Short mmCIF file of C-alpha atoms and ligand atoms in Angstrom, two decimals:
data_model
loop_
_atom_site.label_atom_id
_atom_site.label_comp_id
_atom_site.label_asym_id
_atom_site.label_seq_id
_atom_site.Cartn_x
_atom_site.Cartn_y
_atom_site.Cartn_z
CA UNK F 2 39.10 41.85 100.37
CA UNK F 3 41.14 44.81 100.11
CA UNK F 4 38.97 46.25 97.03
CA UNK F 5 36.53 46.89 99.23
CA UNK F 6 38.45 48.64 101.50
CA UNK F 7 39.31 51.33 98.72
CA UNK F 8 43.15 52.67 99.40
CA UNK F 9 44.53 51.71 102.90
CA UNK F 10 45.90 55.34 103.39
CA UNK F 11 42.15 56.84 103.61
CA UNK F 12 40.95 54.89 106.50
CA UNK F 13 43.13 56.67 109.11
CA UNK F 14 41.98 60.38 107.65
CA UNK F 15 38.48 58.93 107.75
CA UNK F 16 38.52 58.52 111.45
CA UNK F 17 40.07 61.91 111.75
CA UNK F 18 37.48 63.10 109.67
CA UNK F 19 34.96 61.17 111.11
CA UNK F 20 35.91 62.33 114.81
CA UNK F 21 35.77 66.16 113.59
CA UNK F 22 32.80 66.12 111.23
CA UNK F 23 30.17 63.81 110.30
CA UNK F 24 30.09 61.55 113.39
CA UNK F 25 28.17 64.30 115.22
CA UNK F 26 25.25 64.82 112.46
CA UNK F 27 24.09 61.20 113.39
CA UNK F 28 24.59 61.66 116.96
CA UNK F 29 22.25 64.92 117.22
CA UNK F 30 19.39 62.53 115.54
CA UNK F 31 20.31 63.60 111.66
CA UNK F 32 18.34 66.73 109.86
CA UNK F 33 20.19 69.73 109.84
CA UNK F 34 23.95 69.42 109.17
CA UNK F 35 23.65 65.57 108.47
CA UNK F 36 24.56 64.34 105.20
CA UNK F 37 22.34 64.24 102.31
CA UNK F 38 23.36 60.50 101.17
CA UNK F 39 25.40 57.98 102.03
CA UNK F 40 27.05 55.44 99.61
CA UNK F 41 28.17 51.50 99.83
CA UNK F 42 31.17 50.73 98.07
CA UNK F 43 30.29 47.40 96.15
CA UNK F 44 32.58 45.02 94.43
CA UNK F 45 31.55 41.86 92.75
CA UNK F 46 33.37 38.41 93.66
CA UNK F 47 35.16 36.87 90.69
CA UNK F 48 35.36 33.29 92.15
CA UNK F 49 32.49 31.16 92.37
CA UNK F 50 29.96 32.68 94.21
CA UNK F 51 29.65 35.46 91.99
CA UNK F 52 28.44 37.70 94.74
CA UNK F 53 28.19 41.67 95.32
CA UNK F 54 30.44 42.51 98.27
CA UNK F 55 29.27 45.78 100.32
CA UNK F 56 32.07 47.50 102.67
CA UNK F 57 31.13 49.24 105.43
CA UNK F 58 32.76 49.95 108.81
CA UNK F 59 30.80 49.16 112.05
CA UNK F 60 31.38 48.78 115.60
CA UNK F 61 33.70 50.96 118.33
CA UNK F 62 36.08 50.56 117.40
CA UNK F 63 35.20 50.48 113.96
CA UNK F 64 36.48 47.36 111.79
CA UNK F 65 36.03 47.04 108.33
CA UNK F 66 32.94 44.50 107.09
CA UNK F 67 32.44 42.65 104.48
CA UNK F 68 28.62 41.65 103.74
CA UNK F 69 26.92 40.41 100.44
CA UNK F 70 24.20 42.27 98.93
CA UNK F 71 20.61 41.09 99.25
CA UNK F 72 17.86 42.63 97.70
CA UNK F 73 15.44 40.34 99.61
CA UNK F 74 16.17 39.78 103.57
CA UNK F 75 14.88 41.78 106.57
CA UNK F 76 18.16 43.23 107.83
CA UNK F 77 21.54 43.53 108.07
CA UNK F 78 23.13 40.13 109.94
CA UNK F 79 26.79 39.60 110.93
CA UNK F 80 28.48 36.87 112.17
CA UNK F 81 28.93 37.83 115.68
CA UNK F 82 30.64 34.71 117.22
CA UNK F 83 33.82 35.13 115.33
CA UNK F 84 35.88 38.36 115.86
CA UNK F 85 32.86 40.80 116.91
CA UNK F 86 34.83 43.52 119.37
CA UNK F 87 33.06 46.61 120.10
CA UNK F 88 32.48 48.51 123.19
CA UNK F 89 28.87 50.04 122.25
CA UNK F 90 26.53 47.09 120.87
CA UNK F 91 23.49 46.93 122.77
CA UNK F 92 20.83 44.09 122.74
CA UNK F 93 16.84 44.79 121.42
CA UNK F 94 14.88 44.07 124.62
CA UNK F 95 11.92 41.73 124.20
CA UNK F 96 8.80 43.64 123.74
CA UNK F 97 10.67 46.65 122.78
CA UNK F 98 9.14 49.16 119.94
CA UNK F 99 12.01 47.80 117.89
CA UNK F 100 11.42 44.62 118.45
CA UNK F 101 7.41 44.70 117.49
CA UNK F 102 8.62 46.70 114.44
CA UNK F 103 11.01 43.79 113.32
CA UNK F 104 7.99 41.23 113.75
CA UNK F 105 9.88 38.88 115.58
CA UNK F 106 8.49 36.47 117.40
CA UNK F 107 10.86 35.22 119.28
CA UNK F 108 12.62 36.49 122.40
CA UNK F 109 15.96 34.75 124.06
CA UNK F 110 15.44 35.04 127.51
CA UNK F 111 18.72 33.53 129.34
CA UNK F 112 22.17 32.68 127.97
CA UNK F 113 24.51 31.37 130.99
CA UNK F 114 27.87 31.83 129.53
CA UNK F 115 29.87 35.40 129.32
CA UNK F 116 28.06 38.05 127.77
CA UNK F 117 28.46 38.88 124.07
CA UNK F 118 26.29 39.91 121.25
CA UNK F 119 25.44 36.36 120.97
CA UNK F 120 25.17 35.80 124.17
CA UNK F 121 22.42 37.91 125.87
CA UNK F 122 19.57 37.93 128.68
CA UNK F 123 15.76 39.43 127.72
CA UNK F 124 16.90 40.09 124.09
CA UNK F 125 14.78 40.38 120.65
CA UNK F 126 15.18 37.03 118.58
CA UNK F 127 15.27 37.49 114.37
CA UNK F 128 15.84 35.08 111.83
CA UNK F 129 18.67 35.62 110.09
CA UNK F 130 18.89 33.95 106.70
CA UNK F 131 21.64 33.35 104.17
CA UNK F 132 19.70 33.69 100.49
CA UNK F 133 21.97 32.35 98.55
CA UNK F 134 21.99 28.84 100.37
CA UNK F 135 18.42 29.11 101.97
CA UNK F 136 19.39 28.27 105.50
CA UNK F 137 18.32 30.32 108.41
CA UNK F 138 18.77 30.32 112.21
CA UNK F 139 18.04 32.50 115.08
CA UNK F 140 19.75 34.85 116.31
CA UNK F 141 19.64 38.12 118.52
CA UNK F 142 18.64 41.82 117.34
CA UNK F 143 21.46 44.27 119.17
CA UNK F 144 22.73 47.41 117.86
CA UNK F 145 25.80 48.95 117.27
CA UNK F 146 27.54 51.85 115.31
CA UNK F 147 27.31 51.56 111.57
CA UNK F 148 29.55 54.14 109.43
CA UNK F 149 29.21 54.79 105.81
CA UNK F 150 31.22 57.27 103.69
CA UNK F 151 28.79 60.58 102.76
CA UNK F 152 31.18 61.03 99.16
CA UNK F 153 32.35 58.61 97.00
CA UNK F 154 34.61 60.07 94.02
CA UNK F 155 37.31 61.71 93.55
CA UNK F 156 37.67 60.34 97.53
CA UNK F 157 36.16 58.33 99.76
CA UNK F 158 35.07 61.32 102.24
CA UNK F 159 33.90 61.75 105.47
CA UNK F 160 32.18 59.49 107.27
CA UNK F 161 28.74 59.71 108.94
CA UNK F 162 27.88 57.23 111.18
CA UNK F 163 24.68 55.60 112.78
CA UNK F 164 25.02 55.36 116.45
CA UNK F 165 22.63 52.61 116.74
CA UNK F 166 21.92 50.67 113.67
CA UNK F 167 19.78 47.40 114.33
CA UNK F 168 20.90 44.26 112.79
CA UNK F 169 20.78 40.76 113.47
CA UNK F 170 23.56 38.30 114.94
CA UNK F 171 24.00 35.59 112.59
CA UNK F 172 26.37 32.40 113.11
CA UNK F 173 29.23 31.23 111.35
CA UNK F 174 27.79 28.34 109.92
CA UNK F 175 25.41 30.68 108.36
CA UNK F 176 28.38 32.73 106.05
CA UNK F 177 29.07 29.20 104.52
CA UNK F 178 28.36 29.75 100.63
CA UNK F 179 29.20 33.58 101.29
CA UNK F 180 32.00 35.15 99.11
CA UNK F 181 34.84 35.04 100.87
CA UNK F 182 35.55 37.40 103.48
CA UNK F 183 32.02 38.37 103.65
CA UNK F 184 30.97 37.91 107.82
CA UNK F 185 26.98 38.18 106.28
CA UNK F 186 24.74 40.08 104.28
CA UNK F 187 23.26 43.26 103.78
CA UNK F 188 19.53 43.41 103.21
CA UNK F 189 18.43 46.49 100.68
CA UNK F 190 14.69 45.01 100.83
CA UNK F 191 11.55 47.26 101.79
CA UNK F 192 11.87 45.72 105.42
CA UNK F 193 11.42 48.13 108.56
CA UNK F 194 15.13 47.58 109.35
CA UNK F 195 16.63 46.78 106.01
CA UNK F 196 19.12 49.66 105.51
CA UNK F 197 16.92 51.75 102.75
CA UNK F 198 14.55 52.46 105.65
CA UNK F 199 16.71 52.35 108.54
CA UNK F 200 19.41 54.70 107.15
CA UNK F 201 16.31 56.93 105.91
CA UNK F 202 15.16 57.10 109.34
CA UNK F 203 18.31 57.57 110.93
CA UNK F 204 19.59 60.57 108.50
CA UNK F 205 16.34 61.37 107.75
CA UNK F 206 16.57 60.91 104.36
CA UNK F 207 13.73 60.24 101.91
CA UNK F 208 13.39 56.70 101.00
CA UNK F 209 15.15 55.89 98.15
CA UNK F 210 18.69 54.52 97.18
CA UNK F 211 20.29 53.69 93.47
CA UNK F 212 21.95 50.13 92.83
CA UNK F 213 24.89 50.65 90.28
CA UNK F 214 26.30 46.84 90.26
CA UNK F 215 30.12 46.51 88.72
CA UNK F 216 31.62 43.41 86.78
CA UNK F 217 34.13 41.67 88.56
CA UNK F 218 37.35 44.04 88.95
CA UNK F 219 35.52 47.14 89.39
CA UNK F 220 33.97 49.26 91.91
CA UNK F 221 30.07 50.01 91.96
CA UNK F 222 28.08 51.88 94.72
CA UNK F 223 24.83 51.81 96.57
CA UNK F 224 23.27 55.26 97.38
CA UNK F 225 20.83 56.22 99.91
CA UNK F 226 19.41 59.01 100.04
CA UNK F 227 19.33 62.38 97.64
CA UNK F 228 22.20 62.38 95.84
CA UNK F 229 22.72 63.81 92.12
CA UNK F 230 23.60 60.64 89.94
CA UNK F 231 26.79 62.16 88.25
CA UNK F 232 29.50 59.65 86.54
CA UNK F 233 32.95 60.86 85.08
CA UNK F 234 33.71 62.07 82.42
CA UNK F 235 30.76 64.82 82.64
CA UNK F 236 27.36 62.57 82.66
CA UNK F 237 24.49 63.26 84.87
CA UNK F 238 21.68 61.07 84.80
CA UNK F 239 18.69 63.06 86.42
CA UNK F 240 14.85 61.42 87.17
CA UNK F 241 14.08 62.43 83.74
CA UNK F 242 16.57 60.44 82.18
CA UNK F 243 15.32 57.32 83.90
CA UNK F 244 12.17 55.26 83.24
CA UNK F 245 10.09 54.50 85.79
CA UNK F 246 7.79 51.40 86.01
CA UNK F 247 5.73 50.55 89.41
CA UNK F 248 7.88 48.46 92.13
CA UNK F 249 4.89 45.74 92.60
CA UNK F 250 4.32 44.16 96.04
CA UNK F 251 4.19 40.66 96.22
CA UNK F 252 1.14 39.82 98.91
CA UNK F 253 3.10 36.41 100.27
CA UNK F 254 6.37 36.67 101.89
CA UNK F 255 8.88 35.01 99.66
CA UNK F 256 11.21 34.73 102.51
CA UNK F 257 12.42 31.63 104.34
CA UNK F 258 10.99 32.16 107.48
CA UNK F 259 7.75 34.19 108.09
CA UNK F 260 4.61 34.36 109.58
CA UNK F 261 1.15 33.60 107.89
CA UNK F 262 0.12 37.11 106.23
CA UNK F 263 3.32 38.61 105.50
CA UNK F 264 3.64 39.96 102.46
CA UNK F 265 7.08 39.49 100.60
CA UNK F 266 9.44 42.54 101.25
CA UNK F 267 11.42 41.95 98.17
CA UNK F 268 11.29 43.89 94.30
CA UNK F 269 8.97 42.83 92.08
CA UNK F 270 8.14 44.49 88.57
CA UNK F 271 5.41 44.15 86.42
CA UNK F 272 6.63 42.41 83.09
CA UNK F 273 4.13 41.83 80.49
CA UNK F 274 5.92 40.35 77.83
CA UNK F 275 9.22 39.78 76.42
CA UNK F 276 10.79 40.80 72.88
CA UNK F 277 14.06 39.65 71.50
CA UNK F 278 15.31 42.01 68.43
CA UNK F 279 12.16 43.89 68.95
CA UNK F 280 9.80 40.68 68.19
CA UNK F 281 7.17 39.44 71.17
CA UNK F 282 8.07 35.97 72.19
CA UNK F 283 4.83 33.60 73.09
CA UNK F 284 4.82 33.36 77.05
CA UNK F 285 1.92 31.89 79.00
CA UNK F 286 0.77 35.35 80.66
CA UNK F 287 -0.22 33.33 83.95
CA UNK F 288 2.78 32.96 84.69
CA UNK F 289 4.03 37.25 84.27
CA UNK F 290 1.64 37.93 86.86
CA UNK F 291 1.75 37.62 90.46
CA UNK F 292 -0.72 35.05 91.34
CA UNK F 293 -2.58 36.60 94.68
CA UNK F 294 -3.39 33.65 96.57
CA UNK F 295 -0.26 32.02 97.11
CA UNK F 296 2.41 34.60 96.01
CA UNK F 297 3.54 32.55 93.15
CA UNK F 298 4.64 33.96 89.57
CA UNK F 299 5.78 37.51 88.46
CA UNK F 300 8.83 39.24 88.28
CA UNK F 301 11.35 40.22 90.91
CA UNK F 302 14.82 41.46 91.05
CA UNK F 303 17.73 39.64 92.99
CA UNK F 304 21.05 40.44 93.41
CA UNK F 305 22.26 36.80 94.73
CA UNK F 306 21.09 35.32 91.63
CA UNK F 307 23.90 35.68 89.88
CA UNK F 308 22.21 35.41 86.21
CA UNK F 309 18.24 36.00 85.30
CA UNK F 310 16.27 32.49 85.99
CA UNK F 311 13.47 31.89 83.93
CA UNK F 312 10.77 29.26 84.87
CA UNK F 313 11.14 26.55 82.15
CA UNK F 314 8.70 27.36 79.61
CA UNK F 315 9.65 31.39 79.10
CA UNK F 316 13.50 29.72 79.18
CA UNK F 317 12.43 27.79 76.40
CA UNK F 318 10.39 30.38 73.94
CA UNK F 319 13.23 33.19 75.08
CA UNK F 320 16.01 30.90 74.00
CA UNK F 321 14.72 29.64 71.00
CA UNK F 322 13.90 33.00 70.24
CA UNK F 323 17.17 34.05 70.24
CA UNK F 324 18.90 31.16 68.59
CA UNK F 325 16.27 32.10 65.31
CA UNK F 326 17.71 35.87 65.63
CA UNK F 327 21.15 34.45 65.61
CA UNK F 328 21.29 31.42 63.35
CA UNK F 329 24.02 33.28 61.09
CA UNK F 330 26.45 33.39 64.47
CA UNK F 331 28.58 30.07 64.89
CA UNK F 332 27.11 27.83 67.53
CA UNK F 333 29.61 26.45 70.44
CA UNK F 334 28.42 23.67 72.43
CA UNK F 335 26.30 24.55 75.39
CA UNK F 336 28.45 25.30 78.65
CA UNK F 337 26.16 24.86 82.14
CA UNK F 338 24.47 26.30 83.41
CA UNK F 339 23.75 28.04 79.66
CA UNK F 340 22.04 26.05 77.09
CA UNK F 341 22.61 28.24 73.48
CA UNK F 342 26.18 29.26 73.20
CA UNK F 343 28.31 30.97 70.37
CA UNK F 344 32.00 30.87 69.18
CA UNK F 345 32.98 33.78 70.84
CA UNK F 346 35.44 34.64 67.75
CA UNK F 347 32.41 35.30 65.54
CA UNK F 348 30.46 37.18 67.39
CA UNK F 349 31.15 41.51 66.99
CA UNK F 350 31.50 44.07 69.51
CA UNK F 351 29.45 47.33 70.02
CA UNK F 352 30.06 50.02 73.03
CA UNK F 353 27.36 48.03 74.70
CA UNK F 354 28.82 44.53 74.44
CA UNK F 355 28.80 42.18 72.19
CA UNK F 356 27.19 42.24 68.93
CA UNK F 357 23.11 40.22 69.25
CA UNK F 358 20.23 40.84 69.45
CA UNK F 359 18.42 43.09 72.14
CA UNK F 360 16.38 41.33 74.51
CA UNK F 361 13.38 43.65 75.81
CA UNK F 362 11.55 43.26 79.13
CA UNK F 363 8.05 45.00 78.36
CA UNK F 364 7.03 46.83 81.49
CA UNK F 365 3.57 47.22 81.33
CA UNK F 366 3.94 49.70 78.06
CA UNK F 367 6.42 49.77 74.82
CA UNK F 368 7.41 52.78 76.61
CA UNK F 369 9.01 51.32 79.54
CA UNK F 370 10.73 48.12 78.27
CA UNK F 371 13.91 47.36 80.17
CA UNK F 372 16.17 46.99 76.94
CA UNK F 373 19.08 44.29 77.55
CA UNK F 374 22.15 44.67 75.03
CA UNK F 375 24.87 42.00 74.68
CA UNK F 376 27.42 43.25 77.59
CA UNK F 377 23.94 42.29 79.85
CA UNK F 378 22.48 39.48 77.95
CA UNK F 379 25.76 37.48 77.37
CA UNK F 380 28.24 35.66 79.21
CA UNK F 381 31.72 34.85 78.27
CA UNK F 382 32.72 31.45 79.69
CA UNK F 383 36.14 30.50 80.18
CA UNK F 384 36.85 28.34 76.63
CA UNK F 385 35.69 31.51 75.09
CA UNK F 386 32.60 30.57 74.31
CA UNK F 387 29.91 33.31 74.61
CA UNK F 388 26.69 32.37 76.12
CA UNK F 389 22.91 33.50 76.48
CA UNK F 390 22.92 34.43 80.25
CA UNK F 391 19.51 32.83 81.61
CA UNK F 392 19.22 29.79 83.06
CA UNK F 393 16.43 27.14 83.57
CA UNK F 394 14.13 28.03 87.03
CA UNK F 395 12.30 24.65 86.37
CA UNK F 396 8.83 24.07 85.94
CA UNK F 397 7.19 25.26 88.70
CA UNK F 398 9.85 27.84 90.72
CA UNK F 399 8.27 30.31 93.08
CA UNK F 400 8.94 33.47 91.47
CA UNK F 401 8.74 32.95 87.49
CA UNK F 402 11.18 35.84 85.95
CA UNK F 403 14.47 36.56 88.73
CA UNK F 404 16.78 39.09 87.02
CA UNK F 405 19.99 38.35 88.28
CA UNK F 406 22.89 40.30 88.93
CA UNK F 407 24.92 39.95 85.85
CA UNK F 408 21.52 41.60 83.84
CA UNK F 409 22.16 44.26 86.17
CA UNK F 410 25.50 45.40 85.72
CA UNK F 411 26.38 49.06 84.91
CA UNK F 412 22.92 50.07 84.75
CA UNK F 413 21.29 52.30 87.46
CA UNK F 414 18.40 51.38 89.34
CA UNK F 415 16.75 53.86 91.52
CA UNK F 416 14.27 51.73 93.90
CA UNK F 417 11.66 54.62 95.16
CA UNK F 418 10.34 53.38 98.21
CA UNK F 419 8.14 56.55 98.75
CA UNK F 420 6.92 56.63 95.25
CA UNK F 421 6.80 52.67 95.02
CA UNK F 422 8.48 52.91 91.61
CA UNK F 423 12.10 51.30 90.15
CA UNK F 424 13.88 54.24 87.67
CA UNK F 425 16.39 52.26 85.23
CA UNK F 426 18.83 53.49 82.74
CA UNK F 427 19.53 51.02 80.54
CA UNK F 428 23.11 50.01 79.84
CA UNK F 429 25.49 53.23 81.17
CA UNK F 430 27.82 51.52 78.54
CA UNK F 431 25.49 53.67 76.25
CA UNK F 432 26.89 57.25 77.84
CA UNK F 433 29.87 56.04 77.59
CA UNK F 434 30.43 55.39 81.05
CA UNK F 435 30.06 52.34 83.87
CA UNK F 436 29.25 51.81 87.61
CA UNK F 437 32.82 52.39 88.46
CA UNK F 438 32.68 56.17 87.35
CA UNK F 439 29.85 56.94 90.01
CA UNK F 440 31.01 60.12 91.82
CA UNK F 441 30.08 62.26 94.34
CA UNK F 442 31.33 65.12 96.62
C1 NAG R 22 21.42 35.96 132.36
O1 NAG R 22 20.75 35.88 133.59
C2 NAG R 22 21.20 34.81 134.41
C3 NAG R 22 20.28 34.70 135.63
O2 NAG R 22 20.10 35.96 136.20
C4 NAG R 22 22.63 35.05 134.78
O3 NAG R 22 23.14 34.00 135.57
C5 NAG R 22 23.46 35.13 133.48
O4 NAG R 22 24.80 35.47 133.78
C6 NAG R 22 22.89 36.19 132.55
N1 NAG R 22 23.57 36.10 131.28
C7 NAG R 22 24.08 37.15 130.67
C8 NAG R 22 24.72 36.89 129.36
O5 NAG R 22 24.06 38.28 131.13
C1 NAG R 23 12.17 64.56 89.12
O1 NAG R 23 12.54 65.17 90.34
C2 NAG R 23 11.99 66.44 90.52
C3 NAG R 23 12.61 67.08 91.75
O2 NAG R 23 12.72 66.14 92.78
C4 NAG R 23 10.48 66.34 90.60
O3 NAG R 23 9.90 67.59 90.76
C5 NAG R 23 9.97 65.68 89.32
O4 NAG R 23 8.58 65.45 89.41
C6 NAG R 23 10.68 64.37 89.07
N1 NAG R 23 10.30 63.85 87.75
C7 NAG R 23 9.99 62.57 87.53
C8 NAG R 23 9.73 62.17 86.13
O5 NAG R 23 9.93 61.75 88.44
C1 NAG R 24 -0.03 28.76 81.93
O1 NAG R 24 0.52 28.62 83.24
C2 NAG R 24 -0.45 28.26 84.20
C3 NAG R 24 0.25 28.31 85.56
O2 NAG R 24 1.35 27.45 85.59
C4 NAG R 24 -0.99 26.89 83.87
O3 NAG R 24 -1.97 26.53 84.82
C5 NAG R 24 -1.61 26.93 82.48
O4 NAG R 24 -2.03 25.63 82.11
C6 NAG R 24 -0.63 27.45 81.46
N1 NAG R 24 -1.29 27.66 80.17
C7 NAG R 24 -0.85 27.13 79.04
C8 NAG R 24 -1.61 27.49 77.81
O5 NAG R 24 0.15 26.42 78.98
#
């Protein structure tokens, strides 16, 4: 885990700084002299799982974390039964404001053995759940000092912490089918304490934060707050640069556990059609939208898929689709979970990957289509075989379109939760620059 962890060297001169600085802004209750944004190293798991790893420091005093990004969720959970030392956590009382605001329902009223944060009298229950196996358990809200660096590039710089930043205590069972190293996950949804809102509140920041997702073997970043989006060498990407399609709320929780009339605090987008090499593939439009009464259908955006699913009969049209843009490209034999694969040997490079056609995600208009180039739409598999990057959702999945991480990748998303509105770039392979060349300060 020691990408996460940037340099070793820094961490020492962080505390320093930390300790002189930054600490206080939280302390004093943010606003003036706090920092403007905040920023999540992210690196992306190359074995199995696939995952986006966030590193963040937490506790007193404070250890280094590991947690996998989740775009859906409701907060931050750790494992707290192995390793968690600190000297400030503090349990949620049942019936507390924080505790109605997490709409729990549950409240742990006696634990007999030694107190620890999983181990707690009168204390707010959640329901912490790992998304990328779909189990969940219960566990108690505390809260404990969270600190995230306020620059990124050229250094990792000061740090500003949280003095109380809610999260849930999740179990050690639960990080099974984690990346490893990771002790839970970090929830980025629209939930009251997911950390969009939560560090918003805290450092009173407006509600907003950009997802810049690396490949595997480099560094991208999560921002909250107002920062300028500036990458090396020399590009700035400002609002106007980005286009902006509605972030859509799903009226059904699409969560594992929830309560009749939730709605679903995770990303959805409105996409009306698709278009490979600028041509409108036949979908069954039912299926686009967002079906009201029971939450099934549209489009959302996940982070722990690790490649766009596509319920089976948009999987089919999109991939045949493709294959009669490409039948001049040597076919290789379908490698799982892909079904149309290419000789990688025949197939050309551009800046943005390799050489097929685009694959357009119509937002609503012409005018906001998400335009997916090779370096997004394909996968290279290990025999060198280079593969259309969707796989089959079945017939009848919950959520029809889920663009998955690897779609994602060195593009930047700007998820408005004021204006209710995703900004995306497009591949930054385009400007000639990547994730890993965020900077700020
Ligand atoms: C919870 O309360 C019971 C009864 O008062 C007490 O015996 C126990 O030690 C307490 N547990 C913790 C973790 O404080
Ligand atoms: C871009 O940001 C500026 C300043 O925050 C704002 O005035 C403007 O309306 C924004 N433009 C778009 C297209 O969102
Ligand atoms: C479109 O999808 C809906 C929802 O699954 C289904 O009820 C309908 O029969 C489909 N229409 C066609 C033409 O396949």
């Amino acid at each position: 885990m020691a990408s996460l962890l940037h340099a070793g060297a820094p961490l020492a001169a962080l505390l320093v700084l930390c300790l002189l600085s930054a600490c206080r802004a939280a302390g004093s209750g943010g606003g003036v002299g706090g920092p403007s944004a905040v920023v999540l190293p992210v690196s992306k798991d190359a074995a199995a799982t696939q995952q986006y790893v966030a590193g963040f420091r937490q506790r007193t005093p404070l250890a280094p974390v590991g947690a996998v990004l989740d775009l859906a969720g409701a907060t931050l959970w750790v494992d707290c039964e192995a390793g968690y030392a600190s000297s400030t956590y503090s349990r949620v009382p049942c019936g507390s404001k924080p505790c109605r605001l997490s709409r729990s329902a549950a409240c742990v009223t006696t634990c007999s053995a030694a107190p620890a944060p999983s181990c707690l009298n009168d204390t707010c229950g959640g329901f912490p759940e790992n998304t990328a196996t779909g189990v969940s358990t219960g566990g108690n809200i505390i809260t404990d000092v969270l600190a995230l660096p306020t620059t990124f590039r050229p250094q990792p710089g000061p740090l500003a912490a949280a003095p109380a930043f809610l999260f849930t205590c999740g179990a050690t069972f639960l990080t099974r089918g984690l990346a490893a190293g990771a002790a839970g996950m970090a929830s980025l949804s629209r939930a009251r304490f997911a950390l969009p809102t939560q560090l918003a509140a805290t450092f009173r920041f407006s509600r907003r934060f950009a997802l810049c997702l690396p490949p595997a073997g480099a560094e991208g970043v999560v921002v909250f707050g107002d920062a300028p989006y500036t990458f090396q060498p020399g590009v700035a990407l400002s609002n106007a640069s980005l286009v902006y399609t509605p972030l859509l709320v799903n009226p059904v929780s699409t969560a594992g556990v929830s309560t009749k009339g939730d709605k679903s605090d995770e990303y959805f987008v409105g996409v009306t059609g698709i278009k490979v090499n600028g041509r409108a593939v036949p979908l069954n439009a039912t299926l686009l939208a967002i079906d009201r009464r029971n939450g099934v259908g549209g489009t959302k955006l996940s982070t722990v898929a690790p490649y766009t699913v596509l319920e089976t009969s948009i999987h089919k049209a999109v991939t045949d689709a493709f294959a009669a843009e490409t039948a001049m490209i040597p076919r290789a034999p379908p490698v799982a979970p892909f079904t149309l694969c290419y000789d990688g040997g025949k197939v050309g490079s551009t800046r943005v990957g390799p050489a097929v056609p685009t694959i357009e995600l119509v937002l609503g208009s012409d005018a906001a289509s998400w335009v997916v180039f090779g370096a997004n739409s394909m996968v290279a598999t290990k025999g060198g075989a280079l593969c259309l990057g969707v796989v089959d959702g079945g017939k009848a999945p919950r959520t029809s379109v889920v663009i998955g991480g690897h779609m994602m990748e060195d593009n930047l998303l700007e998820f408005d939760l004021e204006a209710s509105r995703l900004g995306f770039s497009s591949s930054l392979l385009f400007r000639q620059t990547n994730c890993n060349n965020f900077r700020l300060g």
